[in-house]
Structure formats: C-alpha cells, structure tokens
Amino acid sequence: MKLPLDFYRRPDPVGIARELIGKHLFTRIDGVLTGGRIVETEAYAHLNDQACHSHLGRYTARTKIMYEPGGVAYTYLIYGRYTLFNIITNEAGKADAVLIRGLEPLEGIPEMLLRRGITAVQRNLTSGPGLLTQALGITTAHYGTDLTGNFIWMEDQGEKVAYEDIIASPRVGIDYAGEDAALPWRFRLKDSKWVSPAK
DNA sequence: CCTGCGATGTCCT
DNA sequence: GGACATCGCAGGA
C-alpha cells in the first residue's frame, strides 16, 4: 500500500530513515512506471544536526520546502550535475528530511537503463543518491512534489526487515558537520549489492 | 555583486 | 588514490 501522509508527518527522522529500508519507491514520469526497493537512506534532523540543510532554522530558496508539512519531495542539484532526492518529514516548521541513497531496481528497468545511458543491469544503475534519481527520472523540477500523488510515491509491500539486517553507520560526505559527522544515521540493508559504493 | 564550494560520480593514473 | 566536471546557492562585501 502507498505510504500515507501520516507516515511522513511524524517526528524522529532517524526512525523513519530506518523504517524506509525495505519499502519501495516509485515514479511515474512521462507516463512510465519505474521503481525499486529502498536499501540505503540517511536521516537529517533540524535539531542539533549541523549536517542538515535546515540546521539553525536556515530558511532559503533551497530549503524553504523543508518547512512544509512532511510528505513532499526535497530535490536539489549537487556538484552542478546530480539531483539528490529527499523526503521531508515531521510537522510544518520542523524541517527534517531523509535522503534516499540506494535502490534495488525492480520496475521499469528498460526505461531506467535508457535514462542512465547504460545497457546492462549493474550496480551503477541505481546505487547512489545521484544515480537513482537519474534512473527514476527525478529532477529539480520535482522540488515540492506531493509524495502521496501520482508522480512520486512510496509503498509498503509487506516486507519485514529484521533489525539486525540494517547496518547503521556515519553519513557520507558531511565532514563539515563537526562532531555530528559521527552520528550513525546512515542505514543500509545488510549484504545488498545495491547500496551505494561510498565508504 | 562576487566568490567558493557541495548530502557525487566517473575517469584517469 | 586523485583530479575534476559544472552550476545554483549561500554568505560575505
């Protein structure tokens, strides 16, 4: 079933990031269904987390969507070439987010290969936050997209992932966050080949 | 207005 | 292991 707004509008982005492992992410862009199983996430909290774009209430053109009620997409361009996809969680004004970092491709694989410009189903089809967005057709144009709508959504397909099968470790690429860089808020499905290659 | 750089990935050595 | 592409945004002037 499609994850409802209630799922997103809760506190504790860390718990939500963990719960999203084993859920499914779908897009229907230009009428084409693509999607897969989420195997890697990271949590970003508006409180006491220097790595979070909304840290200290920072409110800019880029971060304003984070202050909406949970259940919308936060997309942004990184390094001038990759779009990263986050879900916004919590209630309005409590700007938490979860970054989706790894996906096991399941649905619409031919279209995803086409978008990625590769011919074989291999790890770099959807392993990595900048790659899965390409495969799914997510761009900065999807900034603010309703995650319970018909373009981007998540589903619980009934899978129960065992606690010990989810590996928690420090987040990637946030050395600037000082001691918060050590927080174990990156979650990966154990033994999945579809987690991002990042250390 | 101007400058520096990032929640990355790829290619080269 | 290291260089670097490429551009919107953040922050300072």
Short mmCIF file of C-alpha atoms (C1' of nucleotides) in Angstrom, two decimals:
data_model
loop_
_atom_site.label_atom_id
_atom_site.label_comp_id
_atom_site.label_asym_id
_atom_site.label_seq_id
_atom_site.Cartn_x
_atom_site.Cartn_y
_atom_site.Cartn_z
CA MET A 1 0.00 0.00 0.00
CA LYS A 2 1.03 3.57 -0.64
CA LEU A 3 2.59 5.22 2.40
CA PRO A 4 0.09 7.82 3.70
CA LEU A 5 0.79 11.34 4.91
CA ASP A 6 0.66 10.04 8.49
CA PHE A 7 3.81 8.07 7.81
CA TYR A 8 5.73 11.21 6.94
CA ARG A 9 4.29 13.62 9.47
CA ARG A 10 5.94 12.07 12.48
CA PRO A 11 8.96 13.22 14.47
CA ASP A 12 12.14 11.15 14.56
CA PRO A 13 13.64 11.22 11.06
CA VAL A 14 16.17 8.66 12.23
CA GLY A 15 13.44 6.12 12.94
CA ILE A 16 11.74 6.93 9.64
CA ALA A 17 15.01 6.53 7.73
CA ARG A 18 15.40 3.08 9.27
CA GLU A 19 11.80 2.14 8.54
CA LEU A 20 12.21 3.07 4.87
CA ILE A 21 14.69 0.23 4.33
CA GLY A 22 12.67 -2.45 2.52
CA LYS A 23 9.95 -0.04 1.40
CA HIS A 24 9.51 0.68 -2.29
CA LEU A 25 9.92 3.94 -4.21
CA PHE A 26 8.12 4.54 -7.48
CA THR A 27 7.85 7.30 -10.03
CA ARG A 28 5.55 7.73 -12.96
CA ILE A 29 7.28 10.29 -15.13
CA ASP A 30 6.01 10.88 -18.65
CA GLY A 31 3.58 8.03 -18.01
CA VAL A 32 6.32 5.45 -17.42
CA LEU A 33 6.37 3.48 -14.16
CA THR A 34 9.81 2.93 -12.64
CA GLY A 35 10.84 1.96 -9.14
CA GLY A 36 12.52 -0.37 -6.73
CA ARG A 37 13.25 -1.37 -3.18
CA ILE A 38 14.98 1.09 -0.90
CA VAL A 39 18.21 -0.32 0.53
CA GLU A 40 20.02 2.79 1.81
CA THR A 41 18.92 6.02 3.50
CA GLU A 42 20.28 8.84 5.65
CA ALA A 43 18.47 10.93 8.25
CA TYR A 44 18.83 14.70 8.64
CA ALA A 45 17.33 16.40 11.67
CA HIS A 46 16.54 20.09 12.05
CA LEU A 47 17.53 19.95 15.72
CA ASN A 48 21.14 19.56 16.78
CA ASP A 49 22.42 18.31 13.44
CA GLN A 50 24.97 20.52 11.72
CA ALA A 51 24.80 18.38 8.58
CA CYS A 52 21.16 19.25 7.98
CA HIS A 53 20.42 21.94 5.42
CA SER A 54 17.80 23.38 7.80
CA HIS A 55 20.21 23.48 10.73
CA LEU A 56 19.63 26.54 12.94
CA GLY A 57 16.43 27.28 11.07
CA ARG A 58 18.24 28.24 7.90
CA TYR A 59 15.50 29.34 5.54
CA THR A 60 16.49 29.99 1.94
CA ALA A 61 15.16 29.46 -1.56
CA ARG A 62 16.63 25.98 -1.48
CA THR A 63 15.49 24.90 1.99
CA LYS A 64 12.06 26.50 2.20
CA ILE A 65 10.29 23.30 1.18
CA MET A 66 11.76 21.57 4.23
CA TYR A 67 9.46 23.67 6.41
CA GLU A 68 6.32 22.34 4.77
CA PRO A 69 4.40 19.54 6.50
CA GLY A 70 6.00 16.14 5.86
CA GLY A 71 5.20 14.20 2.72
CA VAL A 72 6.78 16.31 -0.01
CA ALA A 73 9.94 15.88 -2.07
CA TYR A 74 13.07 17.92 -1.45
CA THR A 75 15.27 17.74 -4.53
CA TYR A 76 18.38 19.78 -5.18
CA LEU A 77 21.35 19.88 -7.51
CA ILE A 78 24.75 18.89 -6.17
CA TYR A 79 28.12 19.45 -7.86
CA GLY A 80 26.36 21.00 -10.79
CA ARG A 81 25.32 17.65 -12.19
CA TYR A 82 23.44 15.34 -9.82
CA THR A 83 19.98 15.65 -8.36
CA LEU A 84 19.51 14.26 -4.85
CA PHE A 85 16.10 13.13 -3.64
CA ASN A 86 14.90 13.54 -0.06
CA ILE A 87 11.58 13.11 1.63
CA ILE A 88 10.51 15.78 4.07
CA THR A 89 9.18 14.50 7.38
CA ASN A 90 7.68 15.83 10.63
CA GLU A 91 5.12 18.60 11.03
CA ALA A 92 5.26 22.05 9.44
CA GLY A 93 8.21 24.10 10.63
CA LYS A 94 10.12 21.06 11.91
CA ALA A 95 12.30 20.63 8.88
CA ASP A 96 13.51 17.03 8.98
CA ALA A 97 14.49 15.00 5.92
CA VAL A 98 15.55 11.56 4.77
CA LEU A 99 17.92 11.18 1.82
CA ILE A 100 17.38 8.13 -0.37
CA ARG A 101 20.83 6.77 -1.27
CA GLY A 102 20.35 3.30 -2.73
CA LEU A 103 17.68 1.38 -4.62
CA GLU A 104 17.31 -2.16 -5.86
CA PRO A 105 15.86 -1.78 -9.38
CA LEU A 106 12.66 -3.74 -9.90
CA GLU A 107 10.14 -1.88 -12.04
CA GLY A 108 10.63 -0.28 -15.46
CA ILE A 109 14.21 -1.47 -15.83
CA PRO A 110 14.40 -0.84 -19.61
CA GLU A 111 13.41 2.81 -19.09
CA MET A 112 15.89 3.18 -16.22
CA LEU A 113 18.71 1.78 -18.35
CA LEU A 114 17.78 4.25 -21.06
CA ARG A 115 17.83 7.20 -18.66
CA ARG A 116 21.19 6.11 -17.26
CA GLY A 117 22.65 5.55 -20.68
CA ILE A 118 23.82 2.03 -19.93
CA THR A 119 22.80 -1.33 -21.36
CA ALA A 120 23.35 -3.82 -18.53
CA VAL A 121 21.65 -4.09 -15.17
CA GLN A 122 24.61 -3.47 -12.93
CA ARG A 123 25.31 -1.75 -9.66
CA ASN A 124 25.60 1.75 -11.04
CA LEU A 125 22.07 1.60 -12.39
CA THR A 126 20.56 2.79 -9.09
CA SER A 127 23.29 2.54 -6.40
CA GLY A 128 23.98 6.05 -5.20
CA PRO A 129 21.86 9.11 -4.49
CA GLY A 130 22.79 10.86 -7.74
CA LEU A 131 22.18 7.76 -9.86
CA LEU A 132 18.84 6.55 -8.62
CA THR A 133 17.34 9.96 -9.35
CA GLN A 134 18.54 9.70 -12.95
CA ALA A 135 17.12 6.20 -13.27
CA LEU A 136 13.77 7.27 -11.82
CA GLY A 137 13.60 10.47 -13.86
CA ILE A 138 13.60 12.71 -10.77
CA THR A 139 14.92 16.22 -11.36
CA THR A 140 14.93 19.55 -9.57
CA ALA A 141 11.57 20.15 -11.27
CA HIS A 142 10.14 17.75 -8.70
CA TYR A 143 11.00 20.08 -5.83
CA GLY A 144 7.95 20.01 -3.56
CA THR A 145 6.16 17.13 -5.27
CA ASP A 146 3.45 15.54 -3.11
CA LEU A 147 4.66 12.07 -2.13
CA THR A 148 1.13 10.70 -1.95
CA GLY A 149 0.37 11.77 -5.52
CA ASN A 150 0.70 10.01 -8.86
CA PHE A 151 4.23 11.06 -9.85
CA ILE A 152 6.46 10.06 -6.91
CA TRP A 153 5.34 7.84 -4.06
CA MET A 154 6.41 5.08 -1.69
CA GLU A 155 4.80 1.75 -0.91
CA ASP A 156 4.90 -0.75 1.92
CA GLN A 157 4.74 -4.11 0.21
CA GLY A 158 4.59 -6.03 3.47
CA GLU A 159 8.25 -6.88 3.83
CA LYS A 160 9.53 -7.05 7.40
CA VAL A 161 13.24 -6.27 7.58
CA ALA A 162 14.92 -7.67 10.69
CA TYR A 163 16.57 -5.09 12.94
CA GLU A 164 19.93 -6.84 12.72
CA ASP A 165 19.81 -6.76 8.92
CA ILE A 166 20.00 -2.96 8.92
CA ILE A 167 23.51 -1.57 9.33
CA ALA A 168 23.84 1.88 10.90
CA SER A 169 26.97 3.92 10.21
CA PRO A 170 28.07 7.57 9.86
CA ARG A 171 26.67 9.58 6.96
CA VAL A 172 28.60 10.25 3.77
CA GLY A 173 30.24 13.48 2.66
CA ILE A 174 29.44 15.67 5.64
CA ASP A 175 32.83 16.23 7.24
CA TYR A 176 31.87 19.87 7.62
CA ALA A 177 29.35 18.87 10.31
CA GLY A 178 31.95 18.60 13.05
CA GLU A 179 31.13 16.06 15.74
CA ASP A 180 27.69 15.47 14.18
CA ALA A 181 29.50 13.76 11.29
CA ALA A 182 29.92 10.78 13.61
CA LEU A 183 26.19 10.25 14.17
CA PRO A 184 25.23 6.76 12.89
CA TRP A 185 22.33 7.99 10.78
CA ARG A 186 23.12 6.16 7.55
CA PHE A 187 21.16 2.94 7.20
CA ARG A 188 21.96 0.12 4.79
CA LEU A 189 20.40 -3.23 4.10
CA LYS A 190 22.94 -5.88 5.05
CA ASP A 191 24.53 -7.73 2.12
CA SER A 192 22.63 -5.77 -0.53
CA LYS A 193 24.62 -5.21 -3.71
CA TRP A 194 22.50 -2.13 -4.36
CA VAL A 195 23.80 0.07 -1.54
CA SER A 196 25.95 2.99 -2.68
CA PRO A 197 29.68 2.37 -3.13
CA ALA A 198 30.56 5.30 -0.84
CA LYS A 199 32.68 4.30 2.15
"C1'" DC B 1 27.74 41.93 -6.99
"C1'" DC B 2 31.15 38.34 -6.45
"C1'" DT B 3 33.30 34.23 -4.86
"C1'" DG B 4 33.63 29.48 -3.02
"C1'" DC B 5 32.02 25.10 -2.85
"C1'" DG B 6 28.89 20.96 -2.17
"C1'" DA B 7 24.31 15.10 1.45
"C1'" DT B 8 28.57 12.90 -6.11
"C1'" DG B 9 30.20 10.01 -9.71
"C1'" DT B 10 33.45 8.99 -13.30
"C1'" DC B 11 37.55 8.67 -15.45
"C1'" DC B 12 42.47 8.60 -15.29
"C1'" DT B 13 46.95 7.04 -13.40
"C1'" DG C 1 44.25 7.08 -4.89
"C1'" DG C 2 43.42 11.61 -7.12
"C1'" DA C 3 41.50 15.05 -10.38
"C1'" DC C 4 37.71 17.24 -11.79
"C1'" DA C 5 33.24 18.34 -14.14
"C1'" DT C 6 29.61 22.10 -13.58
"C1'" DC C 7 26.11 25.35 -11.55
"C1'" DG C 8 22.82 27.06 -8.13
"C1'" DC C 9 23.09 28.65 -3.74
"C1'" DA C 10 24.92 30.65 0.48
"C1'" DG C 11 27.31 34.04 2.57
"C1'" DG C 12 30.06 37.94 2.68
"C1'" DA C 13 31.13 42.58 0.58
#
